[in-house]
Amino acid sequence: MTYTIGSYLAERLSQIGLKHHFAVAGDFNLVLLDELLKNKKLEQVYCCNELNCGYSAEGYARACGAGAAVVTFSVGGLSIMNAIGGAYAENLPVILVSGAPNSNDRAAGRLIHHTLATHDLSYSLEIAKKLTCAAVAISSAADAPEQIDEAIRCALRERKPAYIEIACNIASAPCAAPGPVNAVLGEEPSDPATLQAAIAAAAEFLAGKQKPILLIGSKLRSAGAERQAIELAEALGCAVVVMPAAKSFFPEDHPQFAGIYWGQVSAPASRETFDWSDGVLCIGTIFNDYSTVGWTAMPGGAGTLTADPHRVQFQGHDFSCIHLRDFLSGLARKVQRRTATMVEYRRILPAPRVERTAAPDAQLTRTEIVRQVQALITADTTLIAETGDSWFNGIAMKLPGGARFEIEMQWGSIGWSVPAAFGYAVGASHRKVIALIGDGSFQLTAQEVAQMVRRKLPVIIFLINNRGYTIEVEIHDGPYNNIKNWDYAGLMQVFNAEDGGGLGLRAGTGRELDEAIRAALANAEGPTLIECVIDRDDCSPELISWGRQVATANARLPAG
Ligand code: TPU
Ligand code: MG
């Protein structure tokens, strides 16, 4: 077979394990899309717009380890950048491929459509450089293999997005055949001497602590170190608390799981245990204003050891060029048991609160929604929680072993969850995908439900209609937090058109929600959107406490 730039790229995407790529067509990428279609191991999946295309690839990367999106120049390429920024912030390797103007026009200095009507055609690439770990523009078949490999290798190694721009007149130009996949998977091993030094120093640090605790952060997954974190936890026997953005990265059915740590809105006994500890191992953590509850819960100081994907720091030590997984499993073999925090957690953990079933015909409440969704979660469920009170509702769920949780907490761009749930469901068709989404967030990216209909994906969407931006109300209220109501359940008819199998239902009581969930479980022909109508002021108490602290942090006057 003779390779072209497009088919080379397709082969590389397939070699790194992708079975799908997401796309929106445009004249600068049509030939490229044709070339990608020729690879029978790679399916092309279409999206309604480029922002959603980016989020879909991001959701796919959460399910499959990496994702790819193909868009047209500038109008598509700029639109997708929000999602690419999200992939950067969330440490997900999304390969963004953009078509580009004909290389002859570029050389001749002509004005091109879809551009700023200036002669500068480099701005997409320049913007992409800020939001990716590698950005390349391909204008010759001779250099294409190396440029494609460089971008993909960088994305996989750094767990960040990459940008590949391909001029429309060379996408089908013949080029060299791809070699073994190792060329793009290649990763420098941990430096052995540094690794041993880091492990020895960390073991000594731990030997001086009576009450250590592990704090798990979201970079644990991107570092590929979930299993090794369990090894270390089991060697120490201590309590393990998990940050909200890392929920499910340490199994919640593990006997050492001590809840979600989120400052003053932590799970019962988690914060008390955390505050009582005398040494914190922060593993892949990200501390921002949201995760520290407006800087009120910021770990640090002499009792803290920070282990990041390629770096370990504590008390005058700073080791880099090592992999987190090597550090954790090496340390697990060196430490002595330190079970005090686990013992304390068990001692102070209150008996679990049993939520009573609401009267079947009473007005639906947030608590009743949480109770009913909780009962749906099984080992094969992935729960996806959108920014808003859905964060708090999702974080409160107890996950059985095997269940996964997805949240976009660092980037926090509303509308993420509809296309991300779509992309996730494309990548993990064997899993039950459940999304919790607020009405305000849904309005940004609603049209991607149509792609779930198109591909008959039985995603269940709980759309919480509280008539506005309640999370914003709790941070700072004003008329801008009220939104136009939609007939959300009725939308499904629009998306179904003449051939769809989606189901749109509205629940205003516990009984109606129960019936809707039964209908959703019986619907294998497409998504089910359940519009849950609740009172505008019905929100989680944690959101109120957290919102107050974030508002205080936002309102600080300029220093000096
Ligand atoms: O809190 P709840 O359940 O009412 O959620 P809903 O209805 O989805 O409202 C979310 C409100 C919200 C906004 C407007 N949360 N964050 N924002 C600010 C924001 C604006 N634009 C983007 C792209 N992302 C944001 N986070
Ligand atoms: Mg809302």
mmCIF file of N, CA, C and O in Angstrom, residues 58 62 82-92 131-132 159-161 218-219 222 245 286 288 408-412:
data_model
loop_
_atom_site.group_PDB
_atom_site.id
_atom_site.type_symbol
_atom_site.label_atom_id
_atom_site.label_comp_id
_atom_site.label_asym_id
_atom_site.label_seq_id
_atom_site.Cartn_x
_atom_site.Cartn_y
_atom_site.Cartn_z
ATOM 1 N N GLU A 58 -12.407 14.788 23.816
ATOM 2 C CA GLU A 58 -11.927 14.841 25.210
ATOM 3 C C GLU A 58 -12.606 13.743 26.039
ATOM 4 O O GLU A 58 -11.969 13.043 26.819
ATOM 5 N N ARG A 62 -11.027 10.301 27.839
ATOM 6 C CA ARG A 62 -11.259 9.837 29.215
ATOM 7 C C ARG A 62 -11.552 8.342 29.230
ATOM 8 O O ARG A 62 -11.137 7.629 30.147
ATOM 9 N N ASN A 82 -11.630 26.127 22.957
ATOM 10 C CA ASN A 82 -12.079 26.013 24.346
ATOM 11 C C ASN A 82 -11.911 24.570 24.820
ATOM 12 O O ASN A 82 -11.378 24.305 25.905
ATOM 13 N N ALA A 83 -12.336 23.635 23.992
ATOM 14 C CA ALA A 83 -12.223 22.219 24.380
ATOM 15 C C ALA A 83 -10.762 21.775 24.458
ATOM 16 O O ALA A 83 -10.402 20.925 25.285
ATOM 17 N N ILE A 84 -9.923 22.352 23.607
ATOM 18 C CA ILE A 84 -8.500 21.977 23.631
ATOM 19 C C ILE A 84 -7.841 22.525 24.902
ATOM 20 O O ILE A 84 -7.048 21.847 25.557
ATOM 21 N N GLY A 85 -8.227 23.746 25.277
ATOM 22 C CA GLY A 85 -7.763 24.281 26.558
ATOM 23 C C GLY A 85 -8.197 23.364 27.693
ATOM 24 O O GLY A 85 -7.432 23.091 28.628
ATOM 25 N N GLY A 86 -9.417 22.870 27.598
ATOM 26 C CA GLY A 86 -9.925 21.942 28.608
ATOM 27 C C GLY A 86 -9.098 20.667 28.657
ATOM 28 O O GLY A 86 -8.742 20.177 29.735
ATOM 29 N N ALA A 87 -8.764 20.141 27.498
ATOM 30 C CA ALA A 87 -7.963 18.909 27.459
ATOM 31 C C ALA A 87 -6.585 19.151 28.073
ATOM 32 O O ALA A 87 -6.023 18.284 28.746
ATOM 33 N N TYR A 88 -6.057 20.361 27.848
ATOM 34 C CA TYR A 88 -4.760 20.704 28.456
ATOM 35 C C TYR A 88 -4.889 20.721 29.979
ATOM 36 O O TYR A 88 -4.113 20.085 30.703
ATOM 37 N N ALA A 89 -5.905 21.459 30.443
ATOM 38 C CA ALA A 89 -6.083 21.617 31.889
ATOM 39 C C ALA A 89 -6.373 20.284 32.567
ATOM 40 O O ALA A 89 -5.994 20.064 33.716
ATOM 41 N N GLU A 90 -7.062 19.399 31.848
ATOM 42 C CA GLU A 90 -7.498 18.131 32.434
ATOM 43 C C GLU A 90 -6.529 16.988 32.124
ATOM 44 O O GLU A 90 -6.822 15.821 32.412
ATOM 45 N N ASN A 91 -5.424 17.298 31.451
ATOM 46 C CA ASN A 91 -4.381 16.288 31.150
ATOM 47 C C ASN A 91 -4.881 15.131 30.304
ATOM 48 O O ASN A 91 -4.736 13.964 30.664
ATOM 49 N N LEU A 92 -5.477 15.488 29.171
ATOM 50 C CA LEU A 92 -6.007 14.465 28.267
ATOM 51 C C LEU A 92 -5.414 14.671 26.868
ATOM 52 O O LEU A 92 -5.541 15.757 26.294
ATOM 53 N N LEU A 131 -1.920 26.364 23.643
ATOM 54 C CA LEU A 131 -2.925 25.478 24.247
ATOM 55 C C LEU A 131 -2.618 24.000 24.053
ATOM 56 O O LEU A 131 -3.444 23.144 24.375
ATOM 57 N N THR A 132 -1.453 23.706 23.494
ATOM 58 C CA THR A 132 -1.080 22.316 23.254
ATOM 59 C C THR A 132 0.377 22.131 23.683
ATOM 60 O O THR A 132 1.085 23.115 23.910
ATOM 61 N N ARG A 159 0.523 13.802 28.191
ATOM 62 C CA ARG A 159 -0.916 13.746 28.466
ATOM 63 C C ARG A 159 -1.554 15.108 28.240
ATOM 64 O O ARG A 159 -2.335 15.611 29.047
ATOM 65 N N LYS A 160 -1.212 15.725 27.129
ATOM 66 C CA LYS A 160 -1.721 17.047 26.763
ATOM 67 C C LYS A 160 -2.160 17.001 25.302
ATOM 68 O O LYS A 160 -1.727 16.125 24.550
ATOM 69 N N PRO A 161 -2.996 17.948 24.857
ATOM 70 C CA PRO A 161 -3.385 17.967 23.451
ATOM 71 C C PRO A 161 -2.231 18.372 22.526
ATOM 72 O O PRO A 161 -1.260 19.001 22.978
ATOM 73 N N SER A 218 -6.207 14.476 40.651
ATOM 74 C CA SER A 218 -6.646 14.047 39.316
ATOM 75 C C SER A 218 -5.506 13.650 38.379
ATOM 76 O O SER A 218 -5.714 12.934 37.404
ATOM 77 N N LYS A 219 -4.286 14.107 38.666
ATOM 78 C CA LYS A 219 -3.181 13.735 37.769
ATOM 79 C C LYS A 219 -2.730 12.288 37.975
ATOM 80 O O LYS A 219 -1.906 11.788 37.217
ATOM 81 N N SER A 222 -3.827 10.490 34.770
ATOM 82 C CA SER A 222 -3.038 10.825 33.580
ATOM 83 C C SER A 222 -1.623 10.278 33.697
ATOM 84 O O SER A 222 -0.976 10.008 32.687
ATOM 85 N N ALA A 245 -11.932 16.145 41.994
ATOM 86 C CA ALA A 245 -11.585 15.953 40.583
ATOM 87 C C ALA A 245 -11.000 14.569 40.325
ATOM 88 O O ALA A 245 -10.817 14.177 39.176
ATOM 89 N N ILE A 286 -4.054 18.848 42.321
ATOM 90 C CA ILE A 286 -4.095 20.216 41.785
ATOM 91 C C ILE A 286 -4.860 21.054 42.801
ATOM 92 O O ILE A 286 -6.019 20.780 43.096
ATOM 93 N N ASN A 288 -6.454 24.490 43.398
ATOM 94 C CA ASN A 288 -6.850 25.786 42.852
ATOM 95 C C ASN A 288 -7.880 26.415 43.794
ATOM 96 O O ASN A 288 -8.194 25.850 44.851
ATOM 97 N N GLU A 408 -15.097 17.809 34.970
ATOM 98 C CA GLU A 408 -14.120 18.693 34.316
ATOM 99 C C GLU A 408 -13.875 19.862 35.260
ATOM 100 O O GLU A 408 -14.262 20.992 35.008
ATOM 101 N N MET A 409 -13.216 19.556 36.389
ATOM 102 C CA MET A 409 -13.223 20.512 37.475
ATOM 103 C C MET A 409 -12.170 21.608 37.357
ATOM 104 O O MET A 409 -12.356 22.707 37.868
ATOM 105 N N GLN A 410 -11.072 21.322 36.706
ATOM 106 C CA GLN A 410 -10.063 22.369 36.548
ATOM 107 C C GLN A 410 -10.521 23.387 35.491
ATOM 108 O O GLN A 410 -10.481 24.580 35.719
ATOM 109 N N TRP A 411 -11.004 22.911 34.349
ATOM 110 C CA TRP A 411 -11.397 23.826 33.259
ATOM 111 C C TRP A 411 -12.787 24.399 33.524
ATOM 112 O O TRP A 411 -13.021 25.590 33.334
ATOM 113 N N GLY A 412 -13.716 23.550 33.935
ATOM 114 C CA GLY A 412 -15.033 24.024 34.380
ATOM 115 C C GLY A 412 -15.838 24.788 33.347
ATOM 116 O O GLY A 412 -16.508 25.766 33.686
#
